Short mmCIF file of C-alpha atoms in Angstrom, two decimals:
data_model
loop_
_atom_site.label_atom_id
_atom_site.label_comp_id
_atom_site.label_asym_id
_atom_site.label_seq_id
_atom_site.Cartn_x
_atom_site.Cartn_y
_atom_site.Cartn_z
CA UNK A 284 0.08 -0.08 0.04
CA UNK A 285 1.31 3.42 -1.04
CA UNK A 286 0.56 6.43 0.99
CA UNK A 287 1.08 9.86 -0.78
CA UNK A 288 3.38 12.46 0.79
CA UNK A 289 0.35 14.88 1.19
CA UNK A 290 -1.56 12.27 3.02
CA UNK A 291 1.25 11.39 5.20
CA UNK A 292 1.86 15.11 6.04
CA UNK A 293 -1.89 15.27 6.77
CA UNK A 294 -1.70 12.30 9.09
CA UNK A 295 1.44 13.46 10.97
CA UNK A 296 -0.17 17.01 11.35
CA UNK A 297 -3.33 15.51 12.75
CA UNK A 298 -1.15 13.32 15.13
CA UNK A 299 0.63 16.58 16.39
CA UNK A 300 -2.55 18.46 16.80
CA UNK A 301 -4.08 15.59 18.81
CA UNK A 302 -0.93 15.47 21.14
CA UNK A 303 -1.20 19.24 21.70
CA UNK A 304 -4.83 19.02 22.41
CA UNK A 305 -4.13 16.19 24.95
CA UNK A 306 -1.09 18.19 26.40
CA UNK A 307 -3.39 21.20 26.93
CA UNK A 308 -6.05 19.18 28.44
CA UNK A 309 -3.73 17.74 31.07
CA UNK A 310 -2.51 21.27 31.97
CA UNK A 311 -6.06 22.54 32.23
CA UNK A 312 -7.57 19.86 34.42
CA UNK A 313 -9.30 21.07 37.45
CA UNK A 314 -7.85 20.57 40.85
CA UNK A 315 -9.12 17.19 42.59
CA UNK A 316 -11.36 17.49 45.75
CA UNK A 317 -9.38 18.52 48.83
CA UNK A 318 -9.79 18.02 52.46
CA UNK A 319 -10.63 21.56 53.42
CA UNK A 320 -9.22 21.60 57.02
CA UNK A 321 -5.84 19.98 55.77
CA UNK A 322 -5.84 22.25 52.58
CA UNK A 323 -6.17 25.59 54.56
CA UNK A 324 -3.59 24.64 57.05
CA UNK A 325 -1.05 23.49 54.46
CA UNK A 326 -1.70 27.02 52.62
CA UNK A 327 -1.35 29.06 55.95
CA UNK A 328 1.90 27.56 56.20
CA UNK A 329 3.20 28.55 52.70
CA UNK A 330 5.11 31.73 53.56
CA UNK A 331 7.38 32.40 50.66
CA UNK A 332 5.98 33.05 47.11
CA UNK A 333 5.93 35.31 44.18
CA UNK A 334 2.96 36.16 41.91
CA UNK A 335 2.55 38.23 38.77
CA UNK A 336 -0.82 39.53 37.69
CA UNK A 337 -2.98 42.36 36.80
CA UNK A 338 -5.57 44.17 38.90
CA UNK A 339 -8.34 46.37 38.01
CA UNK A 340 -10.20 48.83 40.38
CA UNK A 341 -13.14 50.96 40.56
CA UNK A 342 -14.63 53.58 42.78
CA UNK A 343 -17.81 55.10 41.43
CA UNK A 344 -17.31 56.27 37.79
CA UNK A 345 -13.34 56.40 38.26
CA UNK A 346 -10.94 53.44 38.08
CA UNK A 347 -7.77 52.07 36.42
CA UNK A 348 -5.68 48.99 36.15
CA UNK A 349 -1.92 48.11 37.01
CA UNK A 350 0.28 45.32 36.41
CA UNK A 351 1.15 43.54 39.85
CA UNK A 352 4.33 41.93 40.98
CA UNK A 353 4.07 40.67 44.68
CA UNK A 354 6.93 38.90 46.54
CA UNK A 355 6.33 37.62 50.06
CA UNK A 356 8.99 36.09 52.26
CA UNK A 357 7.35 35.35 55.71
CA UNK A 358 6.39 38.73 57.16
CA UNK A 359 8.41 40.74 54.59
CA UNK A 360 6.69 41.91 51.40
CA UNK A 361 7.23 43.97 48.33
CA UNK A 362 4.25 44.76 46.06
CA UNK A 363 4.99 46.76 42.85
CA UNK A 364 2.33 48.32 40.68
CA UNK A 365 3.20 49.46 37.21
CA UNK A 366 0.85 51.42 35.01
CA UNK A 367 -1.22 53.78 37.41
CA UNK A 368 -0.51 56.79 39.32
CA UNK A 369 1.90 58.37 36.53
CA UNK A 370 5.11 56.95 35.09
CA UNK A 371 7.29 54.48 36.68
CA UNK A 372 6.67 51.93 39.25
CA UNK A 373 4.78 52.46 42.42
CA UNK A 374 5.95 49.87 45.20
CA UNK A 375 4.86 49.06 48.82
CA UNK A 376 7.45 47.32 51.06
CA UNK A 377 7.53 46.41 54.59
CA UNK A 378 6.70 43.82 57.27
CA UNK A 379 4.29 43.64 60.43
CA UNK A 380 5.91 46.67 62.03
CA UNK A 381 6.37 49.44 58.99
CA UNK A 382 5.59 49.85 55.46
CA UNK A 383 6.95 52.31 52.90
CA UNK A 384 5.50 53.78 49.61
CA UNK A 385 7.93 54.48 46.82
CA UNK A 386 6.85 56.45 43.65
CA UNK A 387 9.03 57.93 40.97
CA UNK A 388 10.69 61.19 41.74
CA UNK A 389 8.84 61.45 45.07
CA UNK A 390 9.99 61.04 48.62
CA UNK A 391 8.94 57.81 50.39
CA UNK A 392 6.01 57.69 52.73
CA UNK A 393 6.09 55.66 56.00
CA UNK A 394 3.23 54.24 57.83
CA UNK A 395 2.41 51.64 60.30
CA UNK A 396 0.45 49.47 57.56
CA UNK A 397 0.11 48.96 54.06
CA UNK A 398 -3.58 49.59 54.30
CA UNK A 399 -3.04 53.13 55.32
CA UNK A 400 -0.72 53.70 52.27
CA UNK A 401 -3.26 52.45 49.69
CA UNK A 402 -5.70 54.93 51.07
CA UNK A 403 -3.19 57.51 49.76
CA UNK A 404 -2.87 55.93 46.70
CA UNK A 405 -6.50 55.00 45.83
CA UNK A 406 -8.64 56.99 47.99
CA UNK A 407 -9.86 53.83 49.77
CA UNK A 408 -8.35 51.16 51.74
CA UNK A 409 -6.92 48.00 49.96
CA UNK A 410 -6.63 45.27 52.53
CA UNK A 411 -2.97 44.37 51.59
CA UNK A 412 -2.52 42.45 55.03
CA UNK A 413 -5.78 40.21 54.34
CA UNK A 414 -5.05 39.85 50.64
CA UNK A 415 -1.68 38.26 51.50
CA UNK A 416 -3.99 35.26 52.64
CA UNK A 417 -6.51 35.72 50.13
CA UNK A 418 -4.34 35.16 47.19
CA UNK A 419 -3.62 31.74 48.47
CA UNK A 420 -7.39 30.94 48.51
CA UNK A 421 -7.81 31.05 52.35
CA UNK A 422 -9.44 33.30 54.83
CA UNK A 423 -7.17 35.68 56.62
CA UNK A 424 -6.53 34.85 60.36
CA UNK A 425 -6.08 38.54 61.10
CA UNK A 426 -9.81 39.56 60.93
CA UNK A 427 -13.23 37.72 61.75
CA UNK A 428 -14.82 35.55 58.96
CA UNK A 429 -18.46 36.14 58.53
CA UNK A 430 -19.45 33.97 55.78
CA UNK A 431 -17.79 31.53 53.40
CA UNK A 432 -18.71 28.93 50.86
CA UNK A 433 -16.66 26.37 48.87
CA UNK A 434 -16.83 24.87 45.42
CA UNK A 435 -17.28 21.33 44.13
CA UNK A 436 -13.53 20.68 44.88
CA UNK A 437 -14.03 22.23 48.43
CA UNK A 438 -11.67 25.21 47.53
CA UNK A 439 -12.84 28.42 48.65
CA UNK A 440 -15.47 30.06 46.44
CA UNK A 441 -17.03 33.08 48.29
CA UNK A 442 -15.89 34.95 51.69
CA UNK A 443 -16.97 37.80 53.55
CA UNK A 444 -14.35 39.41 55.53
CA UNK A 445 -12.72 42.72 56.43
CA UNK A 446 -15.67 44.46 55.13
CA UNK A 447 -15.45 42.77 51.63
CA UNK A 448 -17.39 40.45 49.72
CA UNK A 449 -14.93 38.14 47.84
CA UNK A 450 -15.27 35.66 44.93
CA UNK A 451 -12.45 33.11 44.05
CA UNK A 452 -12.21 31.23 40.83
CA UNK A 453 -9.83 29.77 38.07
CA UNK A 454 -8.10 27.53 40.34
CA UNK A 455 -5.19 25.71 38.98
CA UNK A 456 -2.65 23.02 40.18
CA UNK A 457 0.97 24.13 40.63
CA UNK A 458 3.40 21.20 41.08
CA UNK A 459 6.38 21.90 43.34
CA UNK A 460 8.66 19.34 45.00
CA UNK A 461 6.18 16.45 44.09
CA UNK A 462 3.34 18.20 45.83
CA UNK A 463 0.22 19.83 44.23
CA UNK A 464 -0.84 23.38 45.30
CA UNK A 465 -4.33 24.18 44.42
CA UNK A 466 -4.28 28.16 43.98
CA UNK A 467 -6.86 30.63 42.82
CA UNK A 468 -6.22 32.53 39.54
CA UNK A 469 -9.00 35.31 39.97
CA UNK A 470 -10.10 37.20 42.90
CA UNK A 471 -13.01 39.76 42.76
CA UNK A 472 -13.82 42.06 45.79
CA UNK A 473 -16.63 44.39 46.57
CA UNK A 474 -16.64 46.75 49.40
CA UNK A 475 -19.70 46.30 51.54
CA UNK A 476 -19.94 49.60 53.08
CA UNK A 477 -20.57 51.40 49.74
CA UNK A 478 -22.79 48.63 48.27
CA UNK A 479 -20.07 47.40 46.05
CA UNK A 480 -19.36 50.86 44.52
CA UNK A 481 -15.70 50.28 45.26
CA UNK A 482 -14.33 47.14 43.84
CA UNK A 483 -11.16 45.43 42.60
CA UNK A 484 -10.56 42.30 40.36
CA UNK A 485 -6.96 40.46 40.71
CA UNK A 486 -5.97 38.32 37.69
CA UNK A 487 -3.03 36.08 38.76
CA UNK A 488 -0.92 35.15 35.74
CA UNK A 489 1.84 33.11 37.53
CA UNK A 490 2.77 31.59 40.75
CA UNK A 491 6.46 30.96 41.99
CA UNK A 492 6.29 28.86 45.20
CA UNK A 493 9.18 28.23 47.65
CA UNK A 494 7.73 25.30 49.65
CA UNK A 495 10.92 24.25 51.17
#
């Protein structure tokens, strides 16, 4: 039996396409169902990580967006925002005792919390201290939790905390040192005190995890 060159090329192309589709499907499989208590405690113990993403924010008719780069090393953090507030990079650095706001061509501003500095930036408080936990898909242990729900995989789906109504979605598995970490890729928050007129959406593009 003789197979023409064109038919052979078509067959090879189809094989490659099927392989690519199968490869993508493996990468996009949903996280498996977790034991919530074990999953939560495990993520609370994750203290060194680095995320990149984009944040959109809105207050009334005003808003904007910024590329976000966040590095967390135990209590020390650096949050960089590129895009808003004029040219250059805006960064908030600090720890549990003191934080500092740095903007291009301006003197640093020092405060006792990152939350205070975000009021200067946005005109409203962005809960950086609680968000440190929310990006991992767990409630913050710093403030009371009023309500929460979980999805089919028992991962956090909605949460009311620190005056915010939050939604968590786009979970993905990240393999590190033979372990799977199920982490959210999208977080939406609405400030309850103004009926959701103030809101943010954080899209996490990549995770780097130090689970040593």
